[in-house]
Every structure is written in structure tokens, then in C-alpha cells.
Coordinates of C-alpha atoms and ligand atoms in Angstrom, one line a residue:
M24 CA 5.9 -2.6 16.6
A25 CA 7.8 -4.2 19.6
F26 CA 9.7 -1.0 20.1
F27 CA 6.5 1.0 20.0
L28 CA 4.9 -1.3 22.6
L29 CA 7.9 -1.0 24.8
L30 CA 7.8 2.7 24.6
L31 CA 4.1 2.6 25.5
L32 CA 4.8 0.4 28.4
L33 CA 7.6 2.6 29.6
L34 CA 5.2 5.6 29.4
L35 CA 2.5 3.8 31.2
F36 CA 4.9 2.8 33.9
L37 CA 6.0 6.4 34.4
L38 CA 2.4 7.4 34.5
S39 CA 1.4 4.7 36.9
S40 CA 4.2 5.5 39.3
L41 CA 2.8 9.0 39.5
T42 CA -0.8 7.9 40.5
P43 CA -1.7 8.6 44.1
H44 CA -2.5 5.0 45.0
S45 CA 0.9 3.8 46.2
D46 CA 1.0 5.7 49.5
A47 CA -2.5 4.7 50.5
T48 CA -1.9 1.0 49.9
I49 CA 1.7 0.4 50.6
S50 CA 1.0 -0.5 54.3
M51 CA -1.7 -3.0 53.5
R52 CA -0.7 -5.4 50.9
I53 CA -2.2 -8.7 52.1
G54 CA -5.7 -9.4 53.4
V55 CA -7.9 -12.5 53.7
N56 CA -11.3 -13.3 52.3
L57 CA -13.8 -14.3 55.0
G58 CA -16.2 -16.7 53.3
Q59 CA -18.9 -18.1 55.6
L60 CA -20.3 -21.0 53.7
G61 CA -19.7 -23.5 56.4
D62 CA -22.0 -25.0 59.1
N63 CA -19.0 -25.3 61.5
I64 CA -17.1 -22.1 61.3
P65 CA -16.6 -19.8 64.3
A66 CA -18.5 -16.6 65.1
P67 CA -17.3 -13.4 63.5
A68 CA -15.4 -12.1 66.6
R69 CA -13.3 -15.3 66.7
S70 CA -12.7 -15.1 62.9
I71 CA -11.5 -11.6 63.2
E72 CA -9.1 -12.6 66.0
L73 CA -7.8 -15.4 63.8
I74 CA -7.3 -13.1 60.9
R75 CA -5.2 -10.8 63.1
R76 CA -3.2 -13.7 64.3
L77 CA -2.3 -14.5 60.7
R78 CA -1.0 -10.9 60.6
A79 CA -3.3 -10.0 57.7
K80 CA -3.9 -6.3 57.3
A81 CA -7.3 -6.4 55.7
V82 CA -10.4 -8.6 55.5
K83 CA -13.0 -8.9 52.7
I84 CA -16.5 -10.1 53.2
Y85 CA -19.2 -11.1 50.7
D86 CA -21.9 -8.9 52.1
A87 CA -22.1 -6.1 54.7
N88 CA -22.8 -8.4 57.6
A89 CA -23.4 -6.3 60.7
T90 CA -21.9 -8.8 63.1
V91 CA -18.7 -8.9 61.2
L92 CA -18.6 -5.1 60.8
S93 CA -19.1 -4.8 64.6
A94 CA -16.4 -7.4 65.3
V95 CA -13.9 -5.6 63.1
S96 CA -14.5 -2.2 64.5
G97 CA -11.6 -0.7 66.3
T98 CA -9.2 -3.5 65.1
G99 CA -7.4 -1.4 62.5
L100 CA -8.1 -4.0 59.8
R101 CA -9.1 -2.5 56.5
V102 CA -12.4 -3.9 55.4
S103 CA -13.9 -4.6 51.9
V104 CA -17.6 -5.1 51.9
M105 CA -19.9 -6.2 49.0
L106 CA -23.2 -5.3 47.6
P107 CA -25.1 -8.5 46.5
N108 CA -25.6 -9.0 42.8
E109 CA -29.4 -9.0 43.2
L110 CA -29.5 -5.4 44.4
I111 CA -27.6 -3.9 41.5
P112 CA -30.7 -3.3 39.2
S113 CA -32.7 -1.5 41.8
I114 CA -29.8 0.5 43.2
S115 CA -28.9 1.6 39.7
S116 CA -32.3 2.9 38.9
N117 CA -33.2 4.5 42.2
Q118 CA -30.9 6.9 44.1
S119 CA -32.9 6.8 47.2
L120 CA -32.4 3.0 47.4
A121 CA -28.6 3.6 47.1
D122 CA -28.8 6.2 49.8
A123 CA -30.8 3.8 52.0
W124 CA -28.4 1.0 51.5
I125 CA -25.4 3.2 52.5
S126 CA -27.3 4.5 55.5
S127 CA -28.3 1.2 56.8
Q128 CA -25.3 -1.0 55.9
I129 CA -22.3 1.4 56.1
L130 CA -23.0 4.4 58.2
P131 CA -23.6 2.5 61.5
F132 CA -20.1 1.1 61.4
Y133 CA -18.1 3.7 59.6
P134 CA -15.5 5.0 60.4
K135 CA -14.9 2.7 63.4
A136 CA -14.8 -0.2 61.0
R137 CA -12.2 0.9 58.5
I138 CA -14.3 0.2 55.4
R139 CA -12.1 1.1 52.4
Y140 CA -13.7 -0.8 49.5
L141 CA -17.3 -1.3 48.5
L142 CA -17.5 -4.0 45.8
V143 CA -20.6 -3.9 43.7
G144 CA -21.5 -7.5 42.9
N145 CA -19.4 -10.6 42.7
E146 CA -18.1 -11.8 39.3
I147 CA -21.3 -10.7 37.6
L148 CA -19.7 -10.8 34.1
S149 CA -19.2 -14.5 34.5
N150 CA -22.9 -15.1 34.9
Y151 CA -24.6 -14.8 31.5
S152 CA -28.1 -15.1 33.0
L153 CA -27.4 -11.6 34.3
S154 CA -26.5 -10.2 30.9
N155 CA -29.7 -8.2 30.3
S156 CA -30.9 -7.6 33.9
T157 CA -27.6 -6.6 35.6
W158 CA -24.6 -6.0 33.4
P159 CA -25.8 -2.7 31.9
Q160 CA -26.8 -1.6 35.5
L161 CA -23.4 -2.2 37.0
V162 CA -21.7 1.2 36.4
P163 CA -24.9 3.2 37.1
A164 CA -25.2 1.4 40.4
M165 CA -21.6 2.3 41.2
V166 CA -22.2 5.9 40.3
N167 CA -25.3 6.1 42.6
L168 CA -23.4 4.5 45.5
K169 CA -20.5 6.9 45.0
R170 CA -22.9 9.8 45.1
S171 CA -24.4 8.6 48.3
L172 CA -21.0 8.3 49.9
R173 CA -20.0 11.8 48.8
S174 CA -23.3 13.2 50.2
H175 CA -22.0 12.0 53.6
S176 CA -18.5 13.4 52.9
I177 CA -17.0 9.9 52.7
H178 CA -14.1 10.0 50.3
N179 CA -12.0 7.1 51.4
I180 CA -14.2 4.2 50.4
K181 CA -13.4 3.2 46.9
I182 CA -16.0 1.5 44.8
G183 CA -15.2 -1.4 42.5
T184 CA -16.5 -4.8 41.3
T185 CA -14.8 -8.1 41.2
L186 CA -14.2 -9.8 37.8
A187 CA -12.9 -13.3 37.1
M188 CA -10.3 -14.0 34.4
D189 CA -13.1 -15.0 32.0
A190 CA -13.8 -11.3 31.4
L191 CA -10.9 -11.7 29.0
N192 CA -11.2 -13.4 25.6
V193 CA -7.5 -13.7 25.1
S194 CA -5.0 -14.0 27.9
F195 CA -2.0 -15.7 26.2
P196 CA 0.5 -14.4 25.4
P197 CA -0.1 -11.8 28.0
S198 CA 0.7 -8.9 25.6
A199 CA -2.3 -10.1 23.5
G200 CA -4.7 -9.8 26.5
S201 CA -8.1 -8.5 25.4
F202 CA -11.6 -8.3 26.8
R203 CA -14.6 -10.3 25.5
A204 CA -16.3 -8.6 22.6
D205 CA -19.7 -8.9 24.3
I206 CA -18.7 -6.7 27.2
D207 CA -15.7 -4.6 26.2
Q208 CA -17.5 -1.5 24.9
S209 CA -20.8 -1.9 26.7
V210 CA -19.6 -2.7 30.2
I211 CA -15.8 -2.6 30.5
V212 CA -15.1 0.8 29.0
P213 CA -17.7 2.6 31.3
L214 CA -16.3 0.6 34.2
L215 CA -12.7 1.6 33.5
R216 CA -13.7 5.2 33.0
F217 CA -15.4 5.2 36.4
L218 CA -12.5 3.4 38.1
K219 CA -10.1 5.9 36.6
S220 CA -12.1 9.0 37.6
T221 CA -12.6 7.8 41.1
N222 CA -9.0 6.6 41.6
S223 CA -10.2 3.1 42.3
F224 CA -8.9 -0.3 41.3
Y225 CA -9.8 -3.1 38.8
F226 CA -10.6 -5.9 41.3
V227 CA -9.7 -9.3 39.8
D228 CA -10.1 -12.9 41.1
I229 CA -7.0 -14.6 39.7
Y230 CA -6.3 -18.4 40.1
P231 CA -3.1 -19.8 38.5
Y232 CA -4.3 -23.1 40.0
F233 CA -7.3 -23.3 37.5
A234 CA -5.1 -22.4 34.6
W235 CA -2.5 -25.0 35.5
A236 CA -5.0 -27.8 36.5
S237 CA -6.8 -27.5 33.2
N238 CA -3.5 -27.9 31.3
P239 CA -0.9 -29.5 33.5
S240 CA 1.0 -31.0 30.7
F241 CA 1.5 -27.6 29.0
I242 CA 2.1 -25.4 32.1
D243 CA 4.9 -26.2 34.6
L244 CA 3.7 -26.7 38.1
D245 CA 6.7 -24.9 39.6
Y246 CA 6.0 -21.9 37.4
A247 CA 2.5 -21.8 38.8
L248 CA 3.9 -22.0 42.3
F249 CA 6.5 -19.2 41.9
E250 CA 9.2 -21.8 42.0
G251 CA 10.0 -22.1 38.3
K252 CA 13.5 -22.8 37.1
P253 CA 15.0 -20.3 34.6
S254 CA 14.6 -22.9 31.9
K255 CA 10.8 -22.8 32.5
Y256 CA 10.5 -19.0 32.4
Y257 CA 8.4 -17.6 29.5
T258 CA 9.3 -14.8 27.2
D259 CA 6.3 -13.1 25.6
P260 CA 7.0 -12.8 21.9
G261 CA 4.8 -9.8 21.6
S262 CA 6.5 -7.7 24.3
G263 CA 9.8 -9.4 24.8
L264 CA 9.1 -9.4 28.6
L265 CA 10.3 -12.3 30.7
Y266 CA 7.9 -14.1 33.0
T267 CA 9.1 -16.1 36.0
N268 CA 5.6 -17.1 37.2
L269 CA 2.0 -17.7 36.0
F270 CA 0.5 -15.2 38.4
E271 CA 2.2 -12.2 36.9
Q272 CA 1.6 -13.6 33.4
Q273 CA -2.1 -13.7 34.0
L274 CA -2.0 -10.2 35.7
D275 CA -0.2 -8.7 32.7
A276 CA -2.9 -10.1 30.4
V277 CA -5.4 -8.0 32.3
F278 CA -3.1 -5.0 32.2
A279 CA -2.7 -5.5 28.4
A280 CA -6.5 -5.8 28.0
M281 CA -7.1 -2.5 29.9
T282 CA -4.3 -0.8 27.9
R283 CA -5.9 -1.9 24.7
L284 CA -9.0 0.0 25.7
G285 CA -7.0 3.1 26.7
F286 CA -7.0 2.6 30.5
G287 CA -3.6 1.0 31.1
G288 CA -3.1 3.3 34.2
V289 CA -5.9 1.8 36.3
P290 CA -4.2 -0.2 39.0
I291 CA -5.2 -3.8 39.9
F292 CA -6.3 -5.2 43.2
I293 CA -6.3 -9.0 43.6
A294 CA -9.7 -9.6 45.2
E295 CA -9.1 -13.3 45.4
T296 CA -6.3 -15.7 44.9
G297 CA -5.1 -18.9 46.5
W298 CA -4.5 -22.6 46.0
P299 CA -6.7 -25.5 47.3
N300 CA -5.2 -27.7 50.0
G301 CA -7.2 -30.7 49.1
G302 CA -9.9 -32.0 46.8
D303 CA -11.4 -35.0 45.1
L304 CA -9.3 -38.0 44.1
D305 CA -9.6 -37.0 40.4
Q306 CA -8.4 -33.5 41.1
I307 CA -4.7 -32.8 40.4
G308 CA -2.4 -30.8 42.5
A309 CA -4.8 -29.8 45.3
N310 CA -2.7 -30.5 48.4
I311 CA -1.2 -28.8 51.4
F312 CA 2.3 -28.7 50.0
N313 CA 1.2 -26.7 46.9
A314 CA -1.2 -24.5 48.8
A315 CA 1.4 -23.5 51.4
T316 CA 4.0 -23.0 48.7
Y317 CA 1.8 -20.8 46.6
N318 CA 0.4 -18.6 49.3
R319 CA 3.8 -18.2 51.1
N320 CA 5.6 -17.3 47.9
L321 CA 2.7 -15.0 46.9
V322 CA 2.8 -13.0 50.0
R323 CA 6.6 -12.8 50.1
R324 CA 6.6 -11.5 46.5
L325 CA 3.8 -9.0 47.0
S326 CA 5.3 -7.7 50.2
Q327 CA 8.8 -6.9 48.8
K328 CA 10.2 -3.4 49.4
P329 CA 10.5 -1.7 47.0
P330 CA 7.6 -3.4 45.3
I331 CA 8.2 -5.8 42.4
G332 CA 5.1 -5.2 40.4
T333 CA 4.8 -7.2 37.2
P334 CA 7.0 -7.3 34.1
S335 CA 4.7 -4.8 32.4
R336 CA 4.2 -2.7 35.5
P337 CA 7.5 -2.9 37.4
G338 CA 7.5 -1.3 40.8
M339 CA 3.7 -1.2 41.1
V340 CA 2.1 -2.1 44.4
I341 CA -0.3 -5.0 44.0
P342 CA -2.6 -5.4 47.1
A343 CA -4.2 -8.8 47.4
M344 CA -6.7 -10.8 49.4
I345 CA -6.1 -14.5 49.8
F346 CA -9.0 -16.9 49.4
A347 CA -9.9 -17.9 52.0
L348 CA -9.8 -18.0 55.8
Y349 CA -11.5 -21.3 56.2
N350 CA -12.2 -24.6 54.4
E351 CA -16.0 -24.1 53.8
N352 CA -17.9 -27.4 53.9
M353 CA -21.1 -26.1 52.4
K354 CA -19.7 -25.0 49.1
G355 CA -21.0 -27.1 46.2
G356 CA -19.1 -28.2 43.2
P357 CA -15.9 -30.4 43.2
G358 CA -14.0 -31.1 46.3
T359 CA -11.4 -28.3 45.8
E360 CA -14.2 -25.8 46.4
R361 CA -14.3 -26.9 50.1
H362 CA -10.6 -26.7 50.5
W363 CA -9.3 -23.2 50.0
G364 CA -8.8 -22.4 53.7
L365 CA -5.7 -21.2 55.5
L366 CA -7.4 -22.6 58.5
Y367 CA -9.6 -25.5 59.4
P368 CA -13.0 -24.5 60.9
N369 CA -11.7 -25.2 64.4
G370 CA -9.1 -22.4 63.9
T371 CA -6.1 -24.6 63.5
G372 CA -3.9 -23.7 60.6
V373 CA -3.9 -26.2 57.6
Y374 CA -0.2 -25.1 57.4
P375 CA 1.7 -22.3 59.0
V376 CA 1.7 -19.0 57.0
D377 CA 2.8 -15.5 58.0
L378 CA 0.9 -13.0 55.8
T379 CA 3.4 -10.2 56.3
G380 CA 5.6 -12.2 54.0
R381 CA 8.6 -11.8 56.3
T382 CA 9.1 -15.4 57.3
P383 CA 11.6 -17.2 55.1
E384 CA 10.8 -20.7 53.9
S385 CA 13.6 -22.1 56.0
A386 CA 11.9 -20.9 59.2
Y387 CA 8.8 -23.0 58.5
P388 CA 8.6 -26.6 59.6
P389 CA 8.6 -29.2 56.8
L390 CA 5.4 -29.7 54.8
P391 CA 3.7 -33.1 54.0
A392 CA 4.9 -34.3 50.5
A393 CA 2.5 -33.7 47.6
T394 CA 1.0 -37.0 46.4
N395 CA -1.3 -35.9 43.7
N396 CA 0.7 -33.7 41.4
A397 CA 0.2 -36.1 38.5
P398 CA -3.3 -37.0 37.1
Y399 CA -4.9 -39.9 39.0
K400 CA -4.8 -43.0 36.8
G401 CA -7.0 -45.6 38.6
K402 CA -10.8 -46.1 38.6
I403 CA -12.8 -44.0 41.0
W404 CA -16.3 -44.6 42.6
C405 CA -18.6 -42.1 44.3
V406 CA -20.1 -43.5 47.5
L407 CA -21.9 -42.4 50.7
D408 CA -19.4 -41.0 53.2
E409 CA -19.0 -43.6 56.0
E410 CA -19.1 -40.8 58.5
K411 CA -22.5 -39.6 57.4
K412 CA -24.2 -43.0 57.7
G413 CA -26.9 -42.9 60.3
V414 CA -26.1 -39.3 61.1
D415 CA -28.6 -37.7 58.8
E416 CA -30.9 -40.4 57.4
K417 CA -33.4 -37.9 56.1
A418 CA -30.9 -36.1 54.0
V419 CA -29.5 -39.4 52.7
A420 CA -33.0 -40.5 51.7
A421 CA -33.6 -37.2 49.9
A422 CA -30.3 -37.5 48.1
L423 CA -31.2 -41.1 47.1
T424 CA -34.5 -39.9 45.6
Y425 CA -32.8 -37.1 43.8
A426 CA -30.1 -39.4 42.3
C427 CA -32.6 -42.0 41.2
G428 CA -34.6 -39.3 39.4
Q429 CA -31.6 -38.3 37.2
G430 CA -30.2 -40.1 34.2
N431 CA -31.2 -43.4 32.6
G432 CA -31.8 -46.5 34.7
T433 CA -29.7 -44.9 37.5
C434 CA -31.4 -47.1 40.2
D435 CA -32.6 -50.1 38.3
A436 CA -30.1 -52.4 40.1
I437 CA -31.4 -51.5 43.5
G438 CA -35.0 -52.3 42.5
K439 CA -36.9 -55.1 44.4
G440 CA -35.4 -58.5 43.5
R441 CA -32.5 -57.0 41.6
E442 CA -28.8 -57.7 42.2
C443 CA -28.2 -54.7 44.5
F444 CA -31.5 -54.7 46.3
R445 CA -30.0 -56.3 49.4
P446 CA -29.1 -55.0 51.9
N447 CA -32.4 -53.2 51.7
T448 CA -31.3 -50.1 53.6
V449 CA -31.4 -46.4 52.6
A450 CA -27.6 -46.2 53.2
A451 CA -26.8 -49.2 50.9
H452 CA -29.1 -47.9 48.2
A453 CA -27.7 -44.4 48.4
N454 CA -24.2 -45.9 48.1
Y455 CA -25.2 -47.5 44.8
A456 CA -27.3 -44.6 43.5
F457 CA -24.6 -41.9 44.2
N458 CA -22.1 -43.8 42.1
S459 CA -24.5 -44.7 39.4
Y460 CA -25.5 -41.0 39.1
W461 CA -22.0 -39.7 39.1
Q462 CA -20.6 -42.1 36.5
Q463 CA -23.3 -40.9 34.1
F464 CA -22.8 -37.2 34.8
R465 CA -19.1 -36.7 35.8
T466 CA -18.0 -35.8 32.3
T467 CA -20.6 -33.2 32.0
G468 CA -19.9 -31.4 35.3
G469 CA -21.9 -33.7 37.7
T470 CA -20.1 -33.7 41.1
C471 CA -19.7 -36.3 43.8
F472 CA -21.1 -34.1 46.6
F473 CA -24.8 -34.6 47.5
G474 CA -24.7 -31.8 50.0
G475 CA -21.6 -33.3 51.7
L476 CA -22.9 -36.8 51.9
A477 CA -20.8 -38.3 49.1
V478 CA -17.1 -39.0 48.7
Q479 CA -14.9 -40.4 46.0
T480 CA -13.1 -43.7 46.7
A481 CA -10.5 -45.7 44.9
K482 CA -11.8 -48.9 46.5
D483 CA -14.3 -50.9 44.4
P484 CA -17.5 -51.0 46.5
S485 CA -19.0 -53.9 44.4
Y486 CA -20.1 -57.0 46.4
G487 CA -21.4 -60.4 45.4
S488 CA -23.3 -60.0 42.1
C489 CA -23.9 -56.3 42.7
K490 CA -21.4 -54.5 40.4
F491 CA -20.8 -50.7 40.8
P492 CA -20.1 -49.1 37.4
A493 CA -16.8 -47.2 37.0
Ligands
NAG25 C1 -24.0 -12.3 59.8 O1 -23.1 -13.4 60.0 C2 -23.5 -14.1 61.2 C3 -22.3 -15.1 61.4 O2 -22.0 -15.9 60.3 C4 -24.8 -14.8 60.9 O3 -25.1 -15.6 62.0 C5 -25.8 -13.8 60.6 O4 -27.0 -14.5 60.2 C6 -25.4 -12.9 59.5 N1 -26.4 -11.8 59.3 C7 -27.0 -11.6 58.2 C8 -28.0 -10.5 58.2 O5 -26.8 -12.3 57.2
NAG26 C1 -37.3 4.5 44.9 O1 -37.3 3.8 46.2 C2 -38.0 4.5 47.1 C3 -37.8 3.8 48.5 O2 -38.1 2.4 48.4 C4 -39.5 4.5 46.7 O3 -40.3 5.2 47.7 C5 -39.6 5.2 45.4 O4 -40.9 5.1 44.9 C6 -38.7 4.6 44.4 N1 -38.7 5.4 43.2 C7 -38.9 4.9 42.0 C8 -38.8 5.9 40.8 O5 -39.0 3.7 41.8
NAG27 C1 -26.3 -16.5 38.1 O1 -27.4 -15.6 38.4 C2 -28.6 -16.3 38.7 C3 -29.6 -15.2 38.9 O2 -29.3 -14.4 40.0 C4 -28.4 -17.2 39.9 O3 -29.7 -17.9 40.2 C5 -27.4 -18.2 39.6 O4 -27.1 -19.0 40.7 C6 -26.1 -17.5 39.2 N1 -25.2 -18.5 38.7 C7 -24.0 -18.8 39.3 C8 -23.1 -19.8 38.7 O5 -23.6 -18.1 40.2
NAG28 C1 -31.2 -10.9 26.5 O1 -31.9 -10.2 25.6 C2 -31.8 -10.7 24.3 C3 -32.5 -9.8 23.3 O2 -33.7 -9.5 23.7 C4 -32.3 -12.1 24.2 O3 -32.1 -12.7 22.9 C5 -31.6 -13.0 25.2 O4 -32.1 -14.2 25.3 C6 -31.6 -12.3 26.6 N1 -30.7 -13.1 27.5 C7 -31.1 -13.4 28.8 C8 -30.1 -14.2 29.5 O5 -32.1 -13.0 29.3
NAG29 C1 -12.3 -13.7 20.8 O1 -11.3 -13.4 19.9 C2 -11.4 -14.1 18.6 C3 -10.1 -13.8 17.8 O2 -9.8 -12.4 17.8 C4 -12.6 -13.6 17.9 O3 -12.8 -14.2 16.7 C5 -13.8 -13.9 18.9 O4 -15.0 -13.3 18.3 C6 -13.6 -13.3 20.2 N1 -14.7 -13.7 21.1 C7 -15.2 -13.0 22.1 C8 -16.3 -13.5 22.9 O5 -14.8 -11.8 22.3
NAG30 C1 -8.7 -29.1 63.8 O1 -9.2 -29.8 62.7 C2 -8.3 -30.5 62.0 C3 -8.9 -31.1 60.7 O2 -10.1 -31.7 61.0 C4 -7.6 -31.6 62.9 O3 -6.6 -32.3 62.2 C5 -7.0 -30.9 64.1 O4 -6.5 -31.9 65.0 C6 -8.0 -30.1 64.8 N1 -7.4 -29.3 65.9 C7 -7.8 -29.2 67.1 C8 -7.1 -28.4 68.0 O5 -8.9 -29.8 67.4
NAG31 C1 -30.5 -41.0 28.5 O1 -31.0 -41.5 27.3 C2 -31.4 -40.5 26.3 C3 -32.0 -41.2 25.1 O2 -31.3 -42.3 24.7 C4 -30.1 -39.7 25.9 O3 -30.4 -38.7 25.0 C5 -29.5 -39.1 27.2 O4 -28.3 -38.5 26.9 C6 -29.3 -40.2 28.2 N1 -28.8 -39.5 29.5 C7 -27.7 -39.9 30.1 C8 -27.4 -39.2 31.3 O5 -27.0 -40.8 29.7

């Protein structure tokens, strides 16, 4: 069995090295995702300038924003644009809508903007509320868009869609990788057939950080950061292949899943990867040291000549887009969500990084030491961010009302005459209510965010007879 698998992998490797992708992509391995979910980030022209300064070769956006496409025109950067999830059903059922979208969103900028990838939807197979309305429409929409491009004789824009790792049901050991049963025949097979016949890529968002952070006692941090010692390497019992890092292990799980369906020759494009440079107190391993280490090692590895590939696809070119250009302060969810940036919104690097991968580690200045690589042990409270007090009283009042409307007895203690009533200010009451809310809901996914008004603290905010739960 193992011999057969090895033979199969060898065959696939030979086949994959014959596919026509390598030449087209070898000069552009590393790009950056330009997310714009911040109220303080620079205009597109400045963002494009900053991307070029990082020596990225490509940029990916989450729409087909005209200002961005104008700004990127003539720069030589390759561009990946996205068709929003909501448009998939109508575009799949109506060719003239597909034509209209291409005409209005792409043609005005192409070819001056070097648009090379059109991604149809973002991680739609992770959103089960789209299972009836959108999943079955994905490939038909891709077909219609391809037809529109061909009608304009455009042949160098590849069409794909981004998928998260949760498209897989099994990802460990990597040789056992397989897709979820609810999508494998209905969506994935037609998708892979389309990608194969159009010489496109399987675009995957891959985050070793999440795999490690959800299981830090089982997975070695250094292995997740491409710094694993040989004693921490992993040998896949199914294939006999040796893994030196978590990234390639996850990637090979995807390759194995595709191979299982008969499409092992479709190449992979990393649509997103990265590591958070900060986060909440209770989030492990999100810091500048780890983020810099991961991203620098990633780009060095992916930029090697000749290409390294993965253990199951040795020598294969793996293009990648790092997530993201900026820390984006308007993203909801836990604190890490707002800390994926290579840059602060003012354009200053969170840490230096050369996206050509040519700078050796020794040429970078020292990094701040990591302080949160082990789980946080102490108590944590969720309070109103000091900096937001008095800044946005209306928003604080609205958040207070929201918090008090959730859970059981959330705001009893700030009621008139009760122990936390005084000081009787919106800010003091919000301080109490945010924490009371969060303590009830944190284990079920409730976050300490409130639109950016709340922060975690290790300092007990209780005073007098007013006790804050923890
Ligand atoms: C395009 O991006 C710019 C800059 O972020 C923004 O101001 C503008 O509203 C966007 N355009 C559309 C149509 O979303
Ligand atoms: C397709 O879209 C066009 C443009 O909006 C519209 O005129 C036409 O009626 C639509 N066709 C169908 C079958 O819905
Ligand atoms: C899933 O799709 C629905 C419908 O478009 C949307 O409202 C919701 O925000 C999506 N969920 C996530 C987690 O993106
Ligand atoms: C999809 O359709 C099935 C069968 O009609 C139904 O049971 C299910 O609730 C629907 N799911 C969603 C998310 O609409
Ligand atoms: C995942 O794999 C297990 C074991 O093969 C199987 O029992 C289960 O039904 C699968 N689930 C999905 C969603 O594919
Ligand atoms: C940019 O923002 C960061 C983080 O807020 C700050 O540390 C840095 O000093 C700022 N740089 C400049 C040039 O203002
Ligand atoms: C509130 O109380 C109800 C009934 O006792 C319980 O089912 C629910 O889980 C409680 N909610 C929270 C957030 O504790």
C-alpha cells in the first residue's frame, strides 16, 4: 500500500512538473492581501506604494474596487480581484449579468492593471447558511465569468475561489486528507474539474497559527514557525514522508484530498496565510516575534530557487499572498483579528520584512521577545478602553444598552441604589456591563470588543463593594 502510494506520488510529481504553471508564476511568488476594514488606513494609492516598498510582487483585494485598480495600474504588480459572495447566485443563472460585471469591473482597468486572478466568493464553503443558495451556484458562476472573459479574448485571468482548511474533513495525518462528505461530490469535484480544464489553481487560506493555537500542547510552536528541531519533525505513517513544518503538513493534506478525488495535479495557490502580531490577553502566541518569524521564514522558503514545494509535491512552485497589509481595527471577533498586519495603519512596519525572501535573518534587527507563548493563567476582565472614554459617548451608551440586553441579570448591579450604581456615569456603567456580559458569554464565543470600545485587562476593576465577576 505504502509502495503504491509512493509510486502514485512520484507519478503525480512527474505530471505536475510538466504542467504549464511554473513559468507563469515563478517570478511572482509572494504578494499581499489588502484588506480595508479599518477606519484609519491610507488611501489606495498610498497602500499600493507601501506594498511595492515591501517588495511584494502581487496584491489581492476583496472586491474589484475601482480606486484600487486605478492605483495599481501601470505598477507591474499582479492583481487578484474578488467577486462578492452575494453575486454568485445571479451571475450563475444569467450570462448577461456575468458579462455586465466583467464589462463594468474588469474591462475599464485591464490590461493596465495586471489582473491575473478573479476569485469567485470568499470561503463560501465555510458558511453553511449559503449551502442551498450559493454552493451549487459556485461553479456555474465561474463558468459564466470564464465565458465572458473569453468573449473579450482575455486568456490570462485565471478564475478560482478561496477555500479555508475546513473544506477538509480529515487533515491529519496529511496523507489521510479528505474533503467533507457534504461537499466532495456536489461542489469540489466540479470545482476541481473546472480548475484543471482552465489551468487554474486551488486557492486556499491556510493558517498554521489557528491549528497550533487550538492545540498548543500537542503541536510544537517552533514546528509551526518553520523553526522546528529535527526531533520535532513529523513522519506521516501513511506516506512515510518527513515534515519539517506545519504549513507543508497542512498543504499536503489538501493535496491528498484532491488526489483522493482524482485531481492531484491541480496546483495550489495560498490565497491567505500569516500570523497575528498581537491579540487579547487570553490569546496564546500572538506577538511580533512569532509573526515576524513566521512570515520571514515563509517567504524565504517559498522563494527558494529551485523551488522546494512540499514533501508530496517536491519542486512545485507555491505562490502565496500574505494576510495582511495592515492591522485592521474594524474587524470583529477576538483581538487577533485586528492584528494580522505587516504594517500599522500609519504605514510604519510592525516589524521589518523583505517579501523577496532574500534578506537573511541575521540582517534584521533583533525582535522584541515573545511574552505570551504559554497560556495566560491569571484572571481577566473586560472593560471600557480608557482611550475611548469621552471620545464616543453615543457609541458607549449604545454598547451599554446592548450588553445589558444580553444574558441573565447582566446589569443588575448597576441598577439604582445597587452596589455598582455609583459613579452614575455611562462610562462607569459600561465598564461594569462589558465585563458582566463577557464573563457570561466568553466560553460560547462572546468577544470583548464592542466595536472597539472594550479591552481585556489583568487588573481587577472592582472598587468598594462593587465586585466585577471574573
Ligand atoms: C474603494 O475603496 C476606497 C478606499 O478604501 C473607498 O473609499 C471606496 O468607497 C471604495 N469604493 C467602493 C465602490 O466600494
Ligand atoms: C438577466 O439579466 C439581464 C440584465 O439585468 C435582464 O435584463 C434579464 O431579464 C435577465 N435574464 C433572466 C433570465 O433573468
Ligand atoms: C454567511 O452568509 C450570510 C448570508 O450572506 C451572511 O449574512 C453571514 O454574515 C455569513 N457568515 C459569516 C460568518 O461570514
Ligand atoms: C437547505 O435545504 C434543505 C432541504 O430543503 C433544508 O433542510 C435546509 O434547512 C436548508 N438549509 C439552509 C441553510 O437553508
Ligand atoms: C468525516 O470522516 C468520518 C470518518 O471517515 C466520517 O464518519 C464522517 O461522516 C465524515 N464527516 C464529514 C462531514 O465528511
Ligand atoms: C505608527 O503607529 C505605531 C503604532 O501605533 C506607533 O508605534 C508608531 O510610532 C507610529 N509611527 C509613526 C511614524 O507615527
Ligand atoms: C439564562 O438563564 C436561562 C434559564 O435559567 C439559561 O437557560 C441560560 O443559559 C442563561 N443564559 C446565560 C447567558 O447564562
